[in-house]
Amino acid sequence: MKSQNVMPVVFLGHGSPLSAFENNIFTQSWQELGKNLETPKGIIILSAHWYTDDLRVTASKDLKTIYDFYGFPDFMYEYDYQGKSDEELIQKVATLTGAKKDYEWGLDHGAWCLLKHMYPKSNVPVVQVSISKNMSIGDYRTLAMNLSKLRKEGVLIIGSGNITHNLRNLDRSNSGIVFDWAINYENKIKAIFDSGDDNVLQELLQSEETKVAHSGIDHLIPALICSFFREDGENYYYFNESIVMGSLSMTSFYLK
């Protein structure tokens, strides 16, 4: 998966914060991504866990590690990814998108849990862009279009979320069952990715199916934004095609 001219766009199903410290098929795939991709000149990551009213971009040079989870082992709150940013990349993102510079936010677990495996040395400049709850599907498309030119400058785009994510509807019994509605919902999302039909997407987002698959659409939006980067001649390459705990999709993809 080497890129000669244009960096790929990657969407990753991130799962539990514990994944930062686990060795499994998902974390191994993140490690392989980091090894096999051209080393990017910078990273823009859109995480479901920075859900804001207006569009924001991290503006601090040193990005603090945010522990936006509760009830996990103490050692997890002691880990520090030590993410570094880049003033030029921050300014480019702000200029291209109109995002407000935010000096308080750092990297939430939707970002650093992945980066810990992909770039464990924290040696690639990174900025995080928020998910604005007040943007429309058209706005998200425009966001992707505005950021897409940075791919040609060696910037890797990463989205972090889940295609299905409703913690109230998980199977916590470890039975191994996968709910049909989760499979069907994921398949519908994939079909929409292929068709690029915003009308069908809008209908699905307003449906009862989405209310079952998502307690809110914050975890789905990063996948949608990543799909909007697709250019003529690019294809979806899916991996980690698994639904765990009955309904949590870990399915991931890259565009190339």
Short mmCIF file of C-alpha atoms in Angstrom, two decimals:
data_model
loop_
_atom_site.label_atom_id
_atom_site.label_comp_id
_atom_site.label_asym_id
_atom_site.label_seq_id
_atom_site.Cartn_x
_atom_site.Cartn_y
_atom_site.Cartn_z
CA MET A 1 0.00 0.00 0.00
CA LYS A 2 2.69 2.45 -1.05
CA SER A 3 1.64 5.91 -2.23
CA GLN A 4 3.70 7.72 -4.85
CA ASN A 5 1.75 10.96 -5.22
CA VAL A 6 -1.42 11.07 -3.15
CA MET A 7 -1.72 9.82 0.43
CA PRO A 8 -4.67 7.52 1.12
CA VAL A 9 -7.61 8.28 3.34
CA VAL A 10 -8.10 5.76 6.14
CA PHE A 11 -11.13 5.10 8.32
CA LEU A 12 -10.54 2.95 11.39
CA GLY A 13 -13.07 1.35 13.70
CA HIS A 14 -11.45 2.05 17.05
CA GLY A 15 -13.43 0.08 19.63
CA SER A 16 -12.56 0.20 23.33
CA PRO A 17 -9.82 2.42 24.85
CA LEU A 18 -8.21 -0.86 25.96
CA SER A 19 -7.24 -1.42 22.34
CA ALA A 20 -4.36 1.01 22.86
CA PHE A 21 -2.66 -1.64 24.99
CA GLU A 22 -3.96 -4.86 23.44
CA ASN A 23 -2.40 -7.17 20.88
CA ASN A 24 -5.13 -8.50 18.60
CA ILE A 25 -6.07 -8.64 14.93
CA PHE A 26 -7.26 -5.04 14.99
CA THR A 27 -4.24 -3.49 16.66
CA GLN A 28 -1.93 -5.60 14.51
CA SER A 29 -3.58 -4.17 11.39
CA TRP A 30 -3.01 -0.62 12.69
CA GLN A 31 0.65 -1.44 13.24
CA GLU A 32 0.91 -2.83 9.71
CA LEU A 33 -0.66 0.32 8.31
CA GLY A 34 1.96 2.45 9.98
CA LYS A 35 4.73 0.23 8.59
CA ASN A 36 3.38 -0.09 5.05
CA LEU A 37 2.24 3.44 4.35
CA GLU A 38 4.66 6.02 3.08
CA THR A 39 5.70 8.04 6.11
CA PRO A 40 3.36 11.03 5.96
CA LYS A 41 4.54 14.60 6.31
CA GLY A 42 1.59 15.18 8.61
CA ILE A 43 -1.61 13.59 9.88
CA ILE A 44 -5.12 15.01 10.12
CA ILE A 45 -7.33 12.87 12.34
CA LEU A 46 -11.09 13.23 12.75
CA SER A 47 -12.25 11.45 15.88
CA ALA A 48 -15.81 10.77 16.99
CA HIS A 49 -14.81 11.83 20.50
CA TRP A 50 -14.32 15.50 19.67
CA TYR A 51 -17.93 16.43 18.92
CA THR A 52 -18.37 20.19 18.91
CA ASP A 53 -20.87 22.87 17.94
CA ASP A 54 -18.50 24.60 15.52
CA LEU A 55 -15.63 23.20 13.50
CA ARG A 56 -12.32 23.28 15.38
CA VAL A 57 -8.69 22.33 14.86
CA THR A 58 -6.11 21.68 17.55
CA ALA A 59 -3.66 24.57 17.66
CA SER A 60 -1.18 23.66 20.40
CA LYS A 61 2.31 22.57 19.41
CA ASP A 62 2.36 19.93 22.15
CA LEU A 63 -0.85 17.90 22.16
CA LYS A 64 -1.90 16.61 25.55
CA THR A 65 -3.19 13.07 25.89
CA ILE A 66 -6.88 13.19 26.83
CA TYR A 67 -8.32 10.40 28.98
CA ASP A 68 -11.96 10.71 27.93
CA PHE A 69 -13.05 7.42 29.51
CA TYR A 70 -13.86 6.16 32.99
CA GLY A 71 -13.41 3.02 35.05
CA PHE A 72 -10.38 1.60 33.26
CA PRO A 73 -7.09 0.38 34.82
CA ASP A 74 -4.88 3.05 36.37
CA PHE A 75 -1.97 2.47 33.99
CA MET A 76 -4.07 3.73 31.09
CA TYR A 77 -4.28 7.17 32.68
CA GLU A 78 -0.50 7.31 33.03
CA TYR A 79 0.29 6.79 29.36
CA ASP A 80 1.26 9.91 27.40
CA TYR A 81 1.44 9.74 23.61
CA GLN A 82 3.37 13.03 23.46
CA GLY A 83 1.86 14.09 20.15
CA LYS A 84 3.48 16.99 18.35
CA SER A 85 1.81 19.34 15.93
CA ASP A 86 3.01 21.61 13.15
CA GLU A 87 2.15 25.30 12.85
CA GLU A 88 2.11 25.25 9.06
CA LEU A 89 -0.32 22.31 8.96
CA ILE A 90 -2.53 23.91 11.62
CA GLN A 91 -2.72 27.11 9.60
CA LYS A 92 -3.43 25.28 6.34
CA VAL A 93 -6.32 23.38 7.92
CA ALA A 94 -7.74 26.54 9.48
CA THR A 95 -7.48 28.44 6.21
CA LEU A 96 -8.92 25.69 4.03
CA THR A 97 -11.84 24.84 6.30
CA GLY A 98 -12.55 27.93 8.40
CA ALA A 99 -12.03 25.83 11.54
CA LYS A 100 -11.52 27.75 14.76
CA LYS A 101 -8.14 27.21 16.40
CA ASP A 102 -8.50 25.43 19.73
CA TYR A 103 -5.59 25.61 22.18
CA GLU A 104 -7.26 23.49 24.89
CA TRP A 105 -7.96 20.18 23.14
CA GLY A 106 -5.28 17.59 22.49
CA LEU A 107 -5.65 13.99 21.33
CA ASP A 108 -8.63 12.03 22.66
CA HIS A 109 -8.63 8.25 22.84
CA GLY A 110 -10.20 7.97 19.40
CA ALA A 111 -6.95 9.48 18.13
CA TRP A 112 -4.10 8.37 20.37
CA CYS A 113 -5.24 4.75 20.74
CA LEU A 114 -4.70 4.39 16.99
CA LEU A 115 -1.60 6.54 16.72
CA LYS A 116 0.07 4.59 19.53
CA HIS A 117 0.07 1.55 17.24
CA MET A 118 0.57 3.27 13.89
CA TYR A 119 3.27 5.75 14.89
CA PRO A 120 4.49 4.71 18.36
CA LYS A 121 7.47 7.09 18.26
CA SER A 122 5.17 10.13 17.88
CA ASN A 123 7.42 11.18 15.01
CA VAL A 124 4.77 12.52 12.61
CA PRO A 125 3.13 15.94 13.16
CA VAL A 126 -0.59 15.58 13.84
CA VAL A 127 -3.58 17.85 14.11
CA GLN A 128 -7.05 16.81 15.18
CA VAL A 129 -10.14 18.26 13.52
CA SER A 130 -13.43 18.13 15.39
CA ILE A 131 -16.72 16.70 14.23
CA SER A 132 -19.19 19.58 14.12
CA LYS A 133 -22.68 18.50 15.10
CA ASN A 134 -24.20 21.46 13.26
CA MET A 135 -22.88 20.59 9.81
CA SER A 136 -25.02 19.02 7.09
CA ILE A 137 -24.10 16.17 4.78
CA GLY A 138 -23.26 18.79 2.17
CA ASP A 139 -21.04 20.59 4.67
CA TYR A 140 -19.15 17.37 5.41
CA ARG A 141 -18.63 16.85 1.69
CA THR A 142 -17.25 20.37 1.40
CA LEU A 143 -14.95 19.73 4.36
CA ALA A 144 -13.53 16.66 2.63
CA MET A 145 -13.15 18.53 -0.65
CA ASN A 146 -11.29 21.38 1.06
CA LEU A 147 -8.91 19.06 2.90
CA SER A 148 -8.35 16.72 -0.05
CA LYS A 149 -5.66 18.90 -1.62
CA LEU A 150 -3.44 18.22 1.42
CA ARG A 151 -3.29 14.55 0.40
CA LYS A 152 -1.13 15.67 -2.52
CA GLU A 153 1.21 17.33 -0.02
CA GLY A 154 1.89 14.11 1.85
CA VAL A 155 -0.77 14.48 4.54
CA LEU A 156 -2.53 11.33 5.75
CA ILE A 157 -6.23 11.67 6.59
CA ILE A 158 -7.54 9.34 9.33
CA GLY A 159 -11.14 9.02 10.48
CA SER A 160 -11.83 7.26 13.79
CA GLY A 161 -15.25 5.96 14.79
CA ASN A 162 -17.50 2.97 14.11
CA ILE A 163 -20.01 2.16 11.37
CA THR A 164 -22.31 0.76 14.08
CA HIS A 165 -21.98 2.02 17.65
CA ASN A 166 -24.72 1.79 20.25
CA LEU A 167 -23.35 0.78 23.64
CA ARG A 168 -26.87 0.09 24.90
CA ASN A 169 -27.30 -2.61 22.26
CA LEU A 170 -24.11 -4.57 22.82
CA ASP A 171 -24.06 -8.28 23.65
CA ARG A 172 -21.90 -8.39 26.77
CA SER A 173 -22.32 -12.15 27.30
CA ASN A 174 -19.41 -13.11 25.01
CA SER A 175 -21.77 -15.44 23.17
CA GLY A 176 -20.22 -14.63 19.80
CA ILE A 177 -23.59 -13.76 18.29
CA VAL A 178 -23.77 -10.99 15.68
CA PHE A 179 -27.12 -9.25 15.36
CA ASP A 180 -28.67 -9.27 11.89
CA TRP A 181 -29.60 -5.60 12.14
CA ALA A 182 -25.94 -4.67 12.64
CA ILE A 183 -24.88 -6.65 9.56
CA ASN A 184 -27.70 -5.15 7.48
CA TYR A 185 -26.89 -1.61 8.59
CA GLU A 186 -23.22 -1.98 7.76
CA ASN A 187 -24.10 -3.34 4.33
CA LYS A 188 -26.38 -0.38 3.67
CA ILE A 189 -23.62 2.05 4.61
CA LYS A 190 -21.19 0.28 2.27
CA ALA A 191 -23.75 0.46 -0.55
CA ILE A 192 -24.14 4.20 0.05
CA PHE A 193 -20.36 4.61 -0.02
CA ASP A 194 -20.33 2.95 -3.44
CA SER A 195 -23.24 4.95 -4.84
CA GLY A 196 -22.40 8.32 -3.29
CA ASP A 197 -26.15 9.00 -3.07
CA ASP A 198 -26.66 11.70 -0.44
CA ASN A 199 -30.45 11.41 -0.62
CA VAL A 200 -30.36 7.73 0.32
CA LEU A 201 -27.84 8.56 3.05
CA GLN A 202 -30.05 11.28 4.50
CA GLU A 203 -33.04 8.93 4.53
CA LEU A 204 -31.02 6.29 6.35
CA LEU A 205 -29.72 8.77 8.94
CA GLN A 206 -33.30 9.75 9.78
CA SER A 207 -34.53 6.16 9.98
CA GLU A 208 -35.29 3.91 12.93
CA GLU A 209 -32.44 1.69 11.75
CA THR A 210 -29.94 4.40 12.59
CA LYS A 211 -31.50 4.89 16.03
CA VAL A 212 -30.87 1.21 16.72
CA ALA A 213 -27.36 1.16 15.25
CA HIS A 214 -26.24 4.43 16.87
CA SER A 215 -27.13 6.19 20.11
CA GLY A 216 -25.96 9.31 18.25
CA ILE A 217 -24.28 9.63 14.87
CA ASP A 218 -20.99 11.02 16.20
CA HIS A 219 -19.21 7.68 15.59
CA LEU A 220 -20.60 7.33 12.07
CA ILE A 221 -19.70 10.81 10.83
CA PRO A 222 -15.92 10.17 10.57
CA ALA A 223 -16.65 7.24 8.23
CA LEU A 224 -18.95 9.41 6.13
CA ILE A 225 -16.39 12.20 5.89
CA CYS A 226 -13.68 9.74 4.85
CA SER A 227 -15.96 8.37 2.13
CA PHE A 228 -16.46 11.90 0.80
CA PHE A 229 -12.75 12.13 -0.03
CA ARG A 230 -13.19 9.54 -2.76
CA GLU A 231 -11.96 10.77 -6.13
CA ASP A 232 -12.49 9.36 -9.61
CA GLY A 233 -10.57 6.13 -10.00
CA GLU A 234 -10.24 5.49 -6.26
CA ASN A 235 -11.58 2.34 -4.66
CA TYR A 236 -12.57 1.20 -1.18
CA TYR A 237 -10.34 -1.44 0.38
CA TYR A 238 -12.01 -2.94 3.44
CA PHE A 239 -10.26 -4.69 6.30
CA ASN A 240 -11.03 -5.65 9.92
CA GLU A 241 -14.49 -6.61 8.70
CA SER A 242 -15.77 -7.79 12.06
CA ILE A 243 -18.68 -6.96 14.32
CA VAL A 244 -17.81 -7.59 17.96
CA MET A 245 -20.05 -7.83 21.02
CA GLY A 246 -23.02 -8.43 18.77
CA SER A 247 -23.22 -5.00 17.21
CA LEU A 248 -19.99 -2.96 17.39
CA SER A 249 -18.52 -2.72 13.91
CA MET A 250 -14.74 -2.67 13.67
CA THR A 251 -14.91 -2.56 9.89
CA SER A 252 -12.33 -0.21 8.44
CA PHE A 253 -11.32 0.94 4.98
CA TYR A 254 -8.88 3.00 3.02
CA LEU A 255 -9.31 4.89 -0.21
CA LYS A 256 -6.62 4.60 -2.84
#
